[in-house]
Coordinates of C-alpha atoms in Angstrom, one line a residue:
Chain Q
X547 CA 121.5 79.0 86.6
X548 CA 118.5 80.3 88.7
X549 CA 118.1 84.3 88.6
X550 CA 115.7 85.2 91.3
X551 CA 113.3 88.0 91.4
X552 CA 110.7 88.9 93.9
X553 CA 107.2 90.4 93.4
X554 CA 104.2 91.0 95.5
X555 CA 100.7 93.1 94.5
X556 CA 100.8 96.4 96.1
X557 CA 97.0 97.8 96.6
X558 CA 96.1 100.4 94.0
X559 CA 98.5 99.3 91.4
X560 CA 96.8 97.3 88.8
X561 CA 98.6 94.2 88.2
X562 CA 98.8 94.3 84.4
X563 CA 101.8 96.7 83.7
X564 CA 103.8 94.3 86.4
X565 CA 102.7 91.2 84.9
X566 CA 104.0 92.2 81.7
X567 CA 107.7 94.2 83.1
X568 CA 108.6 90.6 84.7
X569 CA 107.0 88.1 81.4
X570 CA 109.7 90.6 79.4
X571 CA 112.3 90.3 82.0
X572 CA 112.1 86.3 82.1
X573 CA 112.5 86.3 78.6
X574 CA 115.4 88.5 78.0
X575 CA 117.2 87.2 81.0
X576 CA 115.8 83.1 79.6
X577 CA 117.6 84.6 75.9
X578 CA 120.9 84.8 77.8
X579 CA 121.4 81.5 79.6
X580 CA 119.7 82.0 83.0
X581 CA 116.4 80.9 84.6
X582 CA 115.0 83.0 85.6
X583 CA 112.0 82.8 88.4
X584 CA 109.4 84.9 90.3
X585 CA 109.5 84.8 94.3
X586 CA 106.9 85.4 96.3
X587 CA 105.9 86.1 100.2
X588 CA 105.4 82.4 100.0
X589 CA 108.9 81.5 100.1
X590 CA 109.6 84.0 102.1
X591 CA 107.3 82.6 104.7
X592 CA 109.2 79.1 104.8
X593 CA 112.6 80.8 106.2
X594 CA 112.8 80.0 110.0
X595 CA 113.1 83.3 110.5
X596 CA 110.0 85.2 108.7
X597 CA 107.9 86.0 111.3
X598 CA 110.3 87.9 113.8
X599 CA 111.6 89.4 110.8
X600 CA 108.5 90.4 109.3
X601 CA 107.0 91.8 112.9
X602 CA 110.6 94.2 112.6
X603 CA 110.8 95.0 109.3
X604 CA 106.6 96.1 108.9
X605 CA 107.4 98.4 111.8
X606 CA 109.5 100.3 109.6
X607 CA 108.8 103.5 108.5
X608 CA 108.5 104.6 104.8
X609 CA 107.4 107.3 102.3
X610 CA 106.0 104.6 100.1
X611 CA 102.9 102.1 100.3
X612 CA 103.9 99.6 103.6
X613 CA 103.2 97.0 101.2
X614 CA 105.9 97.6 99.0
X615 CA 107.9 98.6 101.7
X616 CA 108.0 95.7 103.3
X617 CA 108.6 93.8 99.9
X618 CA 111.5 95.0 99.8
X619 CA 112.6 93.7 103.0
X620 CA 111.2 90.5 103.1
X621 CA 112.4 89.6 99.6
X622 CA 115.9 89.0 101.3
X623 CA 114.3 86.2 102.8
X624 CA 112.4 84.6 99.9
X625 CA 116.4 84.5 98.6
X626 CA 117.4 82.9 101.7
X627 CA 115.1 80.5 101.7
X628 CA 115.9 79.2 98.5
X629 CA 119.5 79.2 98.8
X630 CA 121.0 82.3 97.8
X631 CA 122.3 82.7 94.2
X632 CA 121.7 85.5 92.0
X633 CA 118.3 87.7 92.5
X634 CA 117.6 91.2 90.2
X635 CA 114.8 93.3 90.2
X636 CA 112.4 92.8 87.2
X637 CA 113.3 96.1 85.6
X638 CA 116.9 95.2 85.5
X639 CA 117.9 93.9 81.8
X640 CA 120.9 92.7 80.4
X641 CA 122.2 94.6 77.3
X642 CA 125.4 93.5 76.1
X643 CA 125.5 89.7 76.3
X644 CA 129.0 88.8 76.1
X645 CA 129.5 90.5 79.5
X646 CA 126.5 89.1 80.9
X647 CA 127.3 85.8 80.3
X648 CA 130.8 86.3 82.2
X649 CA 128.6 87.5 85.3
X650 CA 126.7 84.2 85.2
X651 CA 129.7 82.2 85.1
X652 CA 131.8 83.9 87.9
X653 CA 130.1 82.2 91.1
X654 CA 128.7 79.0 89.0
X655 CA 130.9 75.7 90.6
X656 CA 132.0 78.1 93.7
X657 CA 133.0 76.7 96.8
X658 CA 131.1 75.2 99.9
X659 CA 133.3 76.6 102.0
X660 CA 133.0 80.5 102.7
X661 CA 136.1 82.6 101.1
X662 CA 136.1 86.0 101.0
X663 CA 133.7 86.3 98.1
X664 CA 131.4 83.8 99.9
X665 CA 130.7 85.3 102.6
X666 CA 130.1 89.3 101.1
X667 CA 126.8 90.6 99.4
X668 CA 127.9 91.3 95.8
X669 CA 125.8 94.3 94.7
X670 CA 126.4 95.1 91.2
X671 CA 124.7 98.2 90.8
X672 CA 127.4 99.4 93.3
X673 CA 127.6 103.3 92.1
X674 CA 124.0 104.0 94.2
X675 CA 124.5 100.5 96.5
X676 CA 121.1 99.7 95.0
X677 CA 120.6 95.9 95.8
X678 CA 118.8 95.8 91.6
X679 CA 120.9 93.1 91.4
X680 CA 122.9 90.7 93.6
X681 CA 125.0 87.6 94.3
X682 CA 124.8 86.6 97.8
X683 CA 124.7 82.8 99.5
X684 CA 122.4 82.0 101.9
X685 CA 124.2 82.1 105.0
X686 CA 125.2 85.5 103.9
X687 CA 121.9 87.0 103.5
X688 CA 120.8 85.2 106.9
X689 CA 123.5 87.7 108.4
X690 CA 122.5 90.5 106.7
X691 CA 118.7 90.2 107.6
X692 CA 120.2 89.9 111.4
X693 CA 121.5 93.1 110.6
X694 CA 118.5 94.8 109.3
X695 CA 116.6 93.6 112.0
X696 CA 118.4 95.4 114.5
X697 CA 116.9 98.5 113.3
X698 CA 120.5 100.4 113.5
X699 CA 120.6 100.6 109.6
X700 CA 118.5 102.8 106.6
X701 CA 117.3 105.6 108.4
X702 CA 117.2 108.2 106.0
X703 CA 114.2 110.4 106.1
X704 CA 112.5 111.9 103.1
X705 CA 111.4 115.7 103.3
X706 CA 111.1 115.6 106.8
X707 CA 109.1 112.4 106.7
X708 CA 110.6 108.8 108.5
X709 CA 111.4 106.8 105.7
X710 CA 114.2 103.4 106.0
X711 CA 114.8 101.2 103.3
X712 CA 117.3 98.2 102.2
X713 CA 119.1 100.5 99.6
X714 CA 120.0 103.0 102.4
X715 CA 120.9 99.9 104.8
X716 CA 123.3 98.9 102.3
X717 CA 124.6 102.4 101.5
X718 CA 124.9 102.8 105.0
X719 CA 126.7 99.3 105.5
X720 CA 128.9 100.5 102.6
X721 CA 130.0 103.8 104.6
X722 CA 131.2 102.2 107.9
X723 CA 133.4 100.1 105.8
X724 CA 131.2 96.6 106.8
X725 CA 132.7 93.9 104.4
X726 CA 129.7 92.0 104.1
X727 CA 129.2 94.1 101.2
X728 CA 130.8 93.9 97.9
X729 CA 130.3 96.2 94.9
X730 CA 130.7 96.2 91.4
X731 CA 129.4 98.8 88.4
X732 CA 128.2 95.8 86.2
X733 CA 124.6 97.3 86.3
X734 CA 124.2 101.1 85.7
X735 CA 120.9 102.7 86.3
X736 CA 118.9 103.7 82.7
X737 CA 119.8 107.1 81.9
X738 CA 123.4 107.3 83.5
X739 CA 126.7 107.8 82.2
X740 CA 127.3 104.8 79.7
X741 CA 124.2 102.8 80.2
X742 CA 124.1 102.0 76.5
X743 CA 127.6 100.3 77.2
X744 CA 127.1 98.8 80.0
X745 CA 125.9 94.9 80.8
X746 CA 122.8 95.2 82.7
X747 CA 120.9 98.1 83.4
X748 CA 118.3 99.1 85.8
X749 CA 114.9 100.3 83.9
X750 CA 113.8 102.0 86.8
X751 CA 110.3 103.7 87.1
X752 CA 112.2 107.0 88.5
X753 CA 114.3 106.9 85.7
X754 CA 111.5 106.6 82.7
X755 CA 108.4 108.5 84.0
X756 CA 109.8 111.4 84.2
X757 CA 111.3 111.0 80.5
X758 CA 107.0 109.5 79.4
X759 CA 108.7 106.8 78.9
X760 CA 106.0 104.4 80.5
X761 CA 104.9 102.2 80.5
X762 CA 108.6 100.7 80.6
X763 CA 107.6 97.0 79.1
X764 CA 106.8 98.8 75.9
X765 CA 109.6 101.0 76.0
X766 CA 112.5 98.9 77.0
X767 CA 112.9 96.5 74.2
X768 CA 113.4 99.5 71.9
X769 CA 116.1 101.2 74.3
X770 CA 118.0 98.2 74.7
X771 CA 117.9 97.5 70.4
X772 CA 119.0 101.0 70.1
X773 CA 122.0 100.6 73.1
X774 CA 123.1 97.6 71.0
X775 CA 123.3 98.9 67.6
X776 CA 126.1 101.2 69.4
Chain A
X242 CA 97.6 93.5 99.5
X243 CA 99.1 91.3 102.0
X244 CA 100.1 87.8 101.6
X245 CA 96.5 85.8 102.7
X246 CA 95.5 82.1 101.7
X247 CA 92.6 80.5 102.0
X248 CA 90.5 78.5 100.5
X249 CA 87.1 79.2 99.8
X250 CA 83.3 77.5 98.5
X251 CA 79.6 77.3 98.9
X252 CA 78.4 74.5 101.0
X253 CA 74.7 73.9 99.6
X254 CA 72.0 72.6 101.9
X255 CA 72.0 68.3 103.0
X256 CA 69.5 68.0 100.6
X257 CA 71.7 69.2 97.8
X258 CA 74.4 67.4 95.7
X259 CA 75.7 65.1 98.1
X260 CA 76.6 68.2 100.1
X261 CA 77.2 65.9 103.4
X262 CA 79.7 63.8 101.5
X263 CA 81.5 67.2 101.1
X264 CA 81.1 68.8 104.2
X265 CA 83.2 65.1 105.7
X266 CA 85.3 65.2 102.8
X267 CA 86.9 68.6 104.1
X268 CA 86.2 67.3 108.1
X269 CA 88.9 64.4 107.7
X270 CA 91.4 66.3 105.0
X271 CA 91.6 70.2 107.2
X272 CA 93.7 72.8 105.3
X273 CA 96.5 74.4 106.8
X274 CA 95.4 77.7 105.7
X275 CA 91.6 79.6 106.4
X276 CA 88.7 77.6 105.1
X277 CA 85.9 79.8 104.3
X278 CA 82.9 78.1 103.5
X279 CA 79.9 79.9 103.2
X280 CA 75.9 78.7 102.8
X281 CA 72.5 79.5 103.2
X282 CA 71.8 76.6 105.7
X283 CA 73.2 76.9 109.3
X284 CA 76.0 74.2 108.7
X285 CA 78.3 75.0 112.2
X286 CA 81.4 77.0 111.4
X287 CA 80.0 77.9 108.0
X288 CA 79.6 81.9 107.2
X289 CA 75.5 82.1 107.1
X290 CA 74.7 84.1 103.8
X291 CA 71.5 86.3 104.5
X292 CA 69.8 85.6 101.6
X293 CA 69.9 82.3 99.6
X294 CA 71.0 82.4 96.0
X295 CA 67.8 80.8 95.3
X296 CA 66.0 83.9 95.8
X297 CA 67.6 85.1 92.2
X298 CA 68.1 82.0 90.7
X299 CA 65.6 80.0 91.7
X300 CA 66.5 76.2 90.6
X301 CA 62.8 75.4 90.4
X302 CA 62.7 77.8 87.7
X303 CA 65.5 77.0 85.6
X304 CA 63.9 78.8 82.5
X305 CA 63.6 82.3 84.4
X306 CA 67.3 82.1 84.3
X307 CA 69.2 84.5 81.9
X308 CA 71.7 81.3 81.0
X309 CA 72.4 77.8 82.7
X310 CA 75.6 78.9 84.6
X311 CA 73.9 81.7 86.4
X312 CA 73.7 80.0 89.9
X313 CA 77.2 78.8 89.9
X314 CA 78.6 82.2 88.6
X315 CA 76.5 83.9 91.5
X316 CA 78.0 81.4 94.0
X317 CA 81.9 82.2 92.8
X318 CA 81.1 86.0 92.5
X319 CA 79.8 86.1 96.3
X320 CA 82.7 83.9 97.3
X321 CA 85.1 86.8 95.8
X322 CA 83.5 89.1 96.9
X323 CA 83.9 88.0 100.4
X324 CA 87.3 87.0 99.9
X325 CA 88.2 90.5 98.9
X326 CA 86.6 91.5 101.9
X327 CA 88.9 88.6 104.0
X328 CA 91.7 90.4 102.5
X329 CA 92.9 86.9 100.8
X330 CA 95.8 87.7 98.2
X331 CA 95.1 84.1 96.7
X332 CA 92.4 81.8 97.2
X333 CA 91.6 78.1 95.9
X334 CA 87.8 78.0 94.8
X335 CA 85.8 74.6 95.5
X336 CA 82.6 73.6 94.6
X337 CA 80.5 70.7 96.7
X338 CA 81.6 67.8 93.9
X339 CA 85.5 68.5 94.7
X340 CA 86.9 65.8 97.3
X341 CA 90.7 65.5 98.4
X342 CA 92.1 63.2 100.1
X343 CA 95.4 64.7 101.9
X344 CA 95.5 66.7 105.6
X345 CA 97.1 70.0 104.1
X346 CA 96.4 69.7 100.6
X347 CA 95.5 73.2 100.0
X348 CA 99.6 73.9 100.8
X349 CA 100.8 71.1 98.6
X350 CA 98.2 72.9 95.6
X351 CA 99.8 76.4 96.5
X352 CA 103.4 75.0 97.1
X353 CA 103.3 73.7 93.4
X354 CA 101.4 77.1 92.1
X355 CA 104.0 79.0 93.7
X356 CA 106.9 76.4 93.1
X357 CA 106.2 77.4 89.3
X358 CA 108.4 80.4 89.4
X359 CA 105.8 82.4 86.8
X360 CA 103.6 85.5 87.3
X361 CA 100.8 83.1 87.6
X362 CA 96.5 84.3 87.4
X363 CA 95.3 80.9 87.4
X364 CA 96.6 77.8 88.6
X365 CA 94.8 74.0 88.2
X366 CA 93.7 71.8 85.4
X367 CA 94.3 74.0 82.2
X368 CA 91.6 74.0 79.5
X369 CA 92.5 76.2 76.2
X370 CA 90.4 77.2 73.0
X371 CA 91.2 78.0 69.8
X372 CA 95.0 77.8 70.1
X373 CA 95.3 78.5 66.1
X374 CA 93.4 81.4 65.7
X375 CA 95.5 84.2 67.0
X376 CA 99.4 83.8 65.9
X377 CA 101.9 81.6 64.9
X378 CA 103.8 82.5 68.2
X379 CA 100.4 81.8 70.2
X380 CA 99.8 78.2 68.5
X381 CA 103.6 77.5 69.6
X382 CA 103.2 78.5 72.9
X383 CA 100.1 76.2 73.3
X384 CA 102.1 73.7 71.6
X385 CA 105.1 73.6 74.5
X386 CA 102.7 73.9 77.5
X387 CA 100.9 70.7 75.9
X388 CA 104.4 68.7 75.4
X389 CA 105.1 70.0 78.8
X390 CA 102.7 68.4 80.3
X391 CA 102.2 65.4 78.4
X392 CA 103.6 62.8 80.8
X393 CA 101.6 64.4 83.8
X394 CA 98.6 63.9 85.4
X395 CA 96.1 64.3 82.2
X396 CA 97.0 66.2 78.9
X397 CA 95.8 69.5 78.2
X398 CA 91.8 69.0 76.8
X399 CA 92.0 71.5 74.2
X400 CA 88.8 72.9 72.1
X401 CA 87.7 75.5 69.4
X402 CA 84.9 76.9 68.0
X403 CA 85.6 79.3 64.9
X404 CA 87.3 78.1 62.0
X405 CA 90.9 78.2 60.8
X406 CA 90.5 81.5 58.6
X407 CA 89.0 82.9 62.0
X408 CA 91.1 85.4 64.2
X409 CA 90.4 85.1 67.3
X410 CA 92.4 85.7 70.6
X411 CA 93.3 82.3 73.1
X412 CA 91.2 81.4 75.6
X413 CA 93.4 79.7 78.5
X414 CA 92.0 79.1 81.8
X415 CA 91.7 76.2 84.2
X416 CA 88.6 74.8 85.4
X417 CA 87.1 76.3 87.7
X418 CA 86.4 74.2 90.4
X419 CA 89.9 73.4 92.4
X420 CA 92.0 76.4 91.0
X421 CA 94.4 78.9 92.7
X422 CA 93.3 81.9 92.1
X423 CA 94.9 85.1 92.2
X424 CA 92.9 87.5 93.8
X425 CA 94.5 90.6 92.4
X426 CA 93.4 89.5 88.9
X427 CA 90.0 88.8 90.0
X428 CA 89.7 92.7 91.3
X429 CA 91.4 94.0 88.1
X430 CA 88.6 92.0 85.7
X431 CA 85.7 91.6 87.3
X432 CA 83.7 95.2 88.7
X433 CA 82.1 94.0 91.7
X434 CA 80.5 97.8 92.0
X435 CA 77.1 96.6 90.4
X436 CA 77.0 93.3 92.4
X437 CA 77.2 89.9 92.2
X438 CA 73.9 89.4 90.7
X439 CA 75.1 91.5 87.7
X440 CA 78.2 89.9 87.0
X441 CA 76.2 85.9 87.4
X442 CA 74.3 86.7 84.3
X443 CA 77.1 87.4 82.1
X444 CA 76.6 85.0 79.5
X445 CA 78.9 82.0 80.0
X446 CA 80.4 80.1 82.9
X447 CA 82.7 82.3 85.1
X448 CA 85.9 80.1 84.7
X449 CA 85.3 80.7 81.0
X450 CA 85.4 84.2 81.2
X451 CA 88.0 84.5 83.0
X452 CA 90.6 82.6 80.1
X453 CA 89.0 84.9 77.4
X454 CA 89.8 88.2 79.4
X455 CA 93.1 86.5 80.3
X456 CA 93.5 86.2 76.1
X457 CA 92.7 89.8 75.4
X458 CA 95.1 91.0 77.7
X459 CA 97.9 88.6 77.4
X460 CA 97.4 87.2 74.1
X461 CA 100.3 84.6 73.3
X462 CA 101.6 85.4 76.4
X463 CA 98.1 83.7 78.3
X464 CA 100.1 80.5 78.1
X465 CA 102.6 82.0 80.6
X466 CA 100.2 83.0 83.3
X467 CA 98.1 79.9 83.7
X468 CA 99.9 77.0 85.4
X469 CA 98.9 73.5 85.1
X470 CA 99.3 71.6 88.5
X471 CA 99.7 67.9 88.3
X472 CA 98.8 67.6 92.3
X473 CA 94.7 68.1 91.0
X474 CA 92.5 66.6 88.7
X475 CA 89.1 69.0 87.6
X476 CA 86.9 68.1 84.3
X477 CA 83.8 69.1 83.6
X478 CA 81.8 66.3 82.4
X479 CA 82.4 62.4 82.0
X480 CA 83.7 62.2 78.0
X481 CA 87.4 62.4 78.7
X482 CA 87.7 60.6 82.3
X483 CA 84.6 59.0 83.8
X484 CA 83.9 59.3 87.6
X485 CA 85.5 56.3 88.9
X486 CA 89.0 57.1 86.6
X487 CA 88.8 60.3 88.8
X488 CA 88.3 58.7 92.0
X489 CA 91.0 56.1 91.2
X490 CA 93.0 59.2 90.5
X491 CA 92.8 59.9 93.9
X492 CA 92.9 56.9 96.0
X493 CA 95.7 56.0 94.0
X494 CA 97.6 59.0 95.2
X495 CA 98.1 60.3 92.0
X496 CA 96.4 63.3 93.3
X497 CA 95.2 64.9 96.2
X498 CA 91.8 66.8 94.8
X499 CA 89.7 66.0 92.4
X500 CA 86.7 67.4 90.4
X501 CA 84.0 66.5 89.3
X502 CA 82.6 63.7 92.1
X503 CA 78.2 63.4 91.8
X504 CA 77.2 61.2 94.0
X505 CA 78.1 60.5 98.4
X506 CA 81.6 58.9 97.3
X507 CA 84.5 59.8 99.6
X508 CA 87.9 58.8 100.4

């Protein structure tokens, strides 16, 4: 099954470190049954709904580059457009395979029709509601971007600076009780209590820099040989 | 960077290189996204370049050249250039012997690059040297991207020039002529601080280049960033398709650009 990911060049960033991060990531996640492919702006572009969203959504503001800012956002899309399914970011791994392989199976041969599952955004790096990795269809998504859009969701400013992101949306989805989301502690951020145990975790650049632990495509496949041997 | 297409070339004067039979060419067949096309003769809706590459490489003078690809590497240097300053994120580069024959076939080229699902540099007709000089792993990788793409358009030409006790790093690139190109990659390579000019006389053809920096960064891995598309056809030279396989390649649909096309001949 298809494993989504979503990348876009951010100005100032040279490409290389990011090229490599998501050539590991296709591998590891290819080593454990999925497929895994890159999304870009371009399928973004092909959802009906791109360019009110993307007039909204470039509006906000952030503490980071707009660029990848808006990445963020308009990834949702991108996923929309091509259906739904699964979609990680590329600094999420899987470390013990046994467990990941039950993740893949549990929406493979679901339903058309939209249960209860259906019709919620599964996050499964739900201890931080950090959308690193997700199962959501496409109808789904569609009503969570109308959400988004509305502007009523991931305020959250950053040392006194305006700053709203999907990760807050969600977090903030999460504390008003809103179904649509779903959450699960399948994928625990690198660095956290029981990563080494756990089936997927988030290599995140917050996480490693701060330990030099950069940059993370030649660290990673030594952490997660070393979380295995456990 | 934001998301820009376009696609982008030198139109050369009438008088050059059935360069009318080009200008038509992209008349009848528009692109859905920007067509930049610029020149040193006032062709109407064509960017006007203020001085004409002629003036440092002067065809006339062929032996005051530093190598015989300098005039074609200046054109594709200025071309990035100004599609850097365009603000293009990825750009399909076409030379005056390219014709297509498909309104919109710039978005079935990027629909297929992108449809790939890989961090892609290059996209187009994939060209590869010395596959069995660097590893094991690199000789398999060129190995599956040939099988891949055996029963498409045109298998993978594949060359070498150092001997098999040689190590030397793969060269994977497409030809130049009808690729997607990422323009990211092209900033991250190529220092355009020192100019155009500079970067032309660098010894060997630009589309070259580019697969050997893509081998010494990416080594095996070169195989996963270059992406063959069966929607084009480019060569260089008449040894493995002649001319009129090329145009029968196109008329019969099998694809909607090809490369290389010498003479007035159209669609």
């Amino acid at each position: 099954m298809k494993l989504y990911t979503y990348f876009n060049d951010v100005p100032g960033i040279s490409p290389f470190d990011s090229y490599k991060l998501i050539l590991l990531w296709m591998e590891h996640w290819k080593a454990v049954g999925f497929e895994p492919f890159v999304l870009t702006e371009f399928h973004a572009r092909k959802h009906p709904m791109f360019e009110k969203f993307n007039a909204v959504v470039s509006a906000f503001p952030s503490v980071n580059a707009p660029e990848y800012e808006r990445a963020c956002w308009v990834r949702w899309l991108a996923f929309s457009a091509m259906g739904g399914g699964y979609m990680a970011d590329y600094d999420v791994f899987p470390v013990r395979v046994n467990e990941i392989e039950e993740i893949g199976d549990q929406y493979i041969n679901m339903p058309t029709h939209y249960g209860d599952e259906i019709s919620r955004i599964q996050i499964y790096q739900g201890s931080c509601c950090c959308p690193s990795f997700v199962w959501a269809s496409s109808r789904t998504i569609d009503e969570l971007c109308e959400l988004f859009m509305s502007g009523d969701y991931g305020r959250k400013d950053q040392d006194g600076r305006a700053h709203q992101s999907d990760m807050y949306a969600i977090e903030q989805l999460v504390i008003e009780g809103n179904p649509i989301i779903q959450r699960h502690n399948t994928v625990v951020g690198y660095g956290d209590a029981g990563w080494e145990k756990s089936p997927a975790v988030h290599f995140s650049n917050g996480s490693m820099q701060p330990k030099g632990l950069t940059p993370r495509w030649q660290c990673i496949p030594s952490l997660i040989d070393e979380a295995r041997k456990l | 960077m934001s998301f820009k297409l376009a696609t982008i070339g030198y139109a050369p004067p009438p008088h050059i290189q059935a360069a009318q039979a080009f200008m038509d060419n992209l008349k009848k067949f528009p692109t859905k996204h920007e067509l930049l096309l610029f020149s040193d003769y006032d062709w109407p809706g064509v960017l006007k370049l203020k001085q004409s590459p002629e003036y440092y490489f002067n065809p006339e003078h062929k032996e005051t050249w530093p190598h015989k690809f300098a005039l074609n590497n200046l054109l594709f240097f200025t071309g990035m250039q100004l599609a850097i300053k365009s603000g293009y994120s990825h750009v399909i580069y076409i030379e005056s012997d390219c014709r297509v024959n498909k309104v919109g076939w710039d978005e079935i080229m990027f629909n297929e690059f992108f449809s790939m699902g890989k961090p892609l540099i290059l996209g187009g007709s994939v060209v590869c040297y010395n596959p069995a000089n660097w590893s094991k792993l690199a000789l398999e990788r060129w190995h599956r991207m040939v099988a891949n793409n055996s029963s498409r358009n045109m298998p993978i030409p594949t060359y070498g020039w150092v001997n098999s006790t040689a190590k030397q790093t793969p060269c994977v690139f497409t030809n130049g002529a009808l690729s997607v190109i990422s323009m990211a990659w092209i900033q991250e390579i190529f220092n355009f601080s020192d100019g155009c000019v500079k970067l032309a006389e660098h010894a060997c053809p630009w589309d070259f280049r580019l697969g050997n920096e893509i081998g010494e960064r990416f080594f095996e891995e070169a195989y996963d960033v270059v992406g063959h598309l069966g929607c084009v056809y480019s060569s260089y030279g008449d040894v493995i398709t002649s001319q009129q396989d090329r145009q029968d390649m196109l008329t019969s649909g099998q694809c909607i650009g090809i490369h290389q096309v010498k003479d007035n001949w159209q669609p």
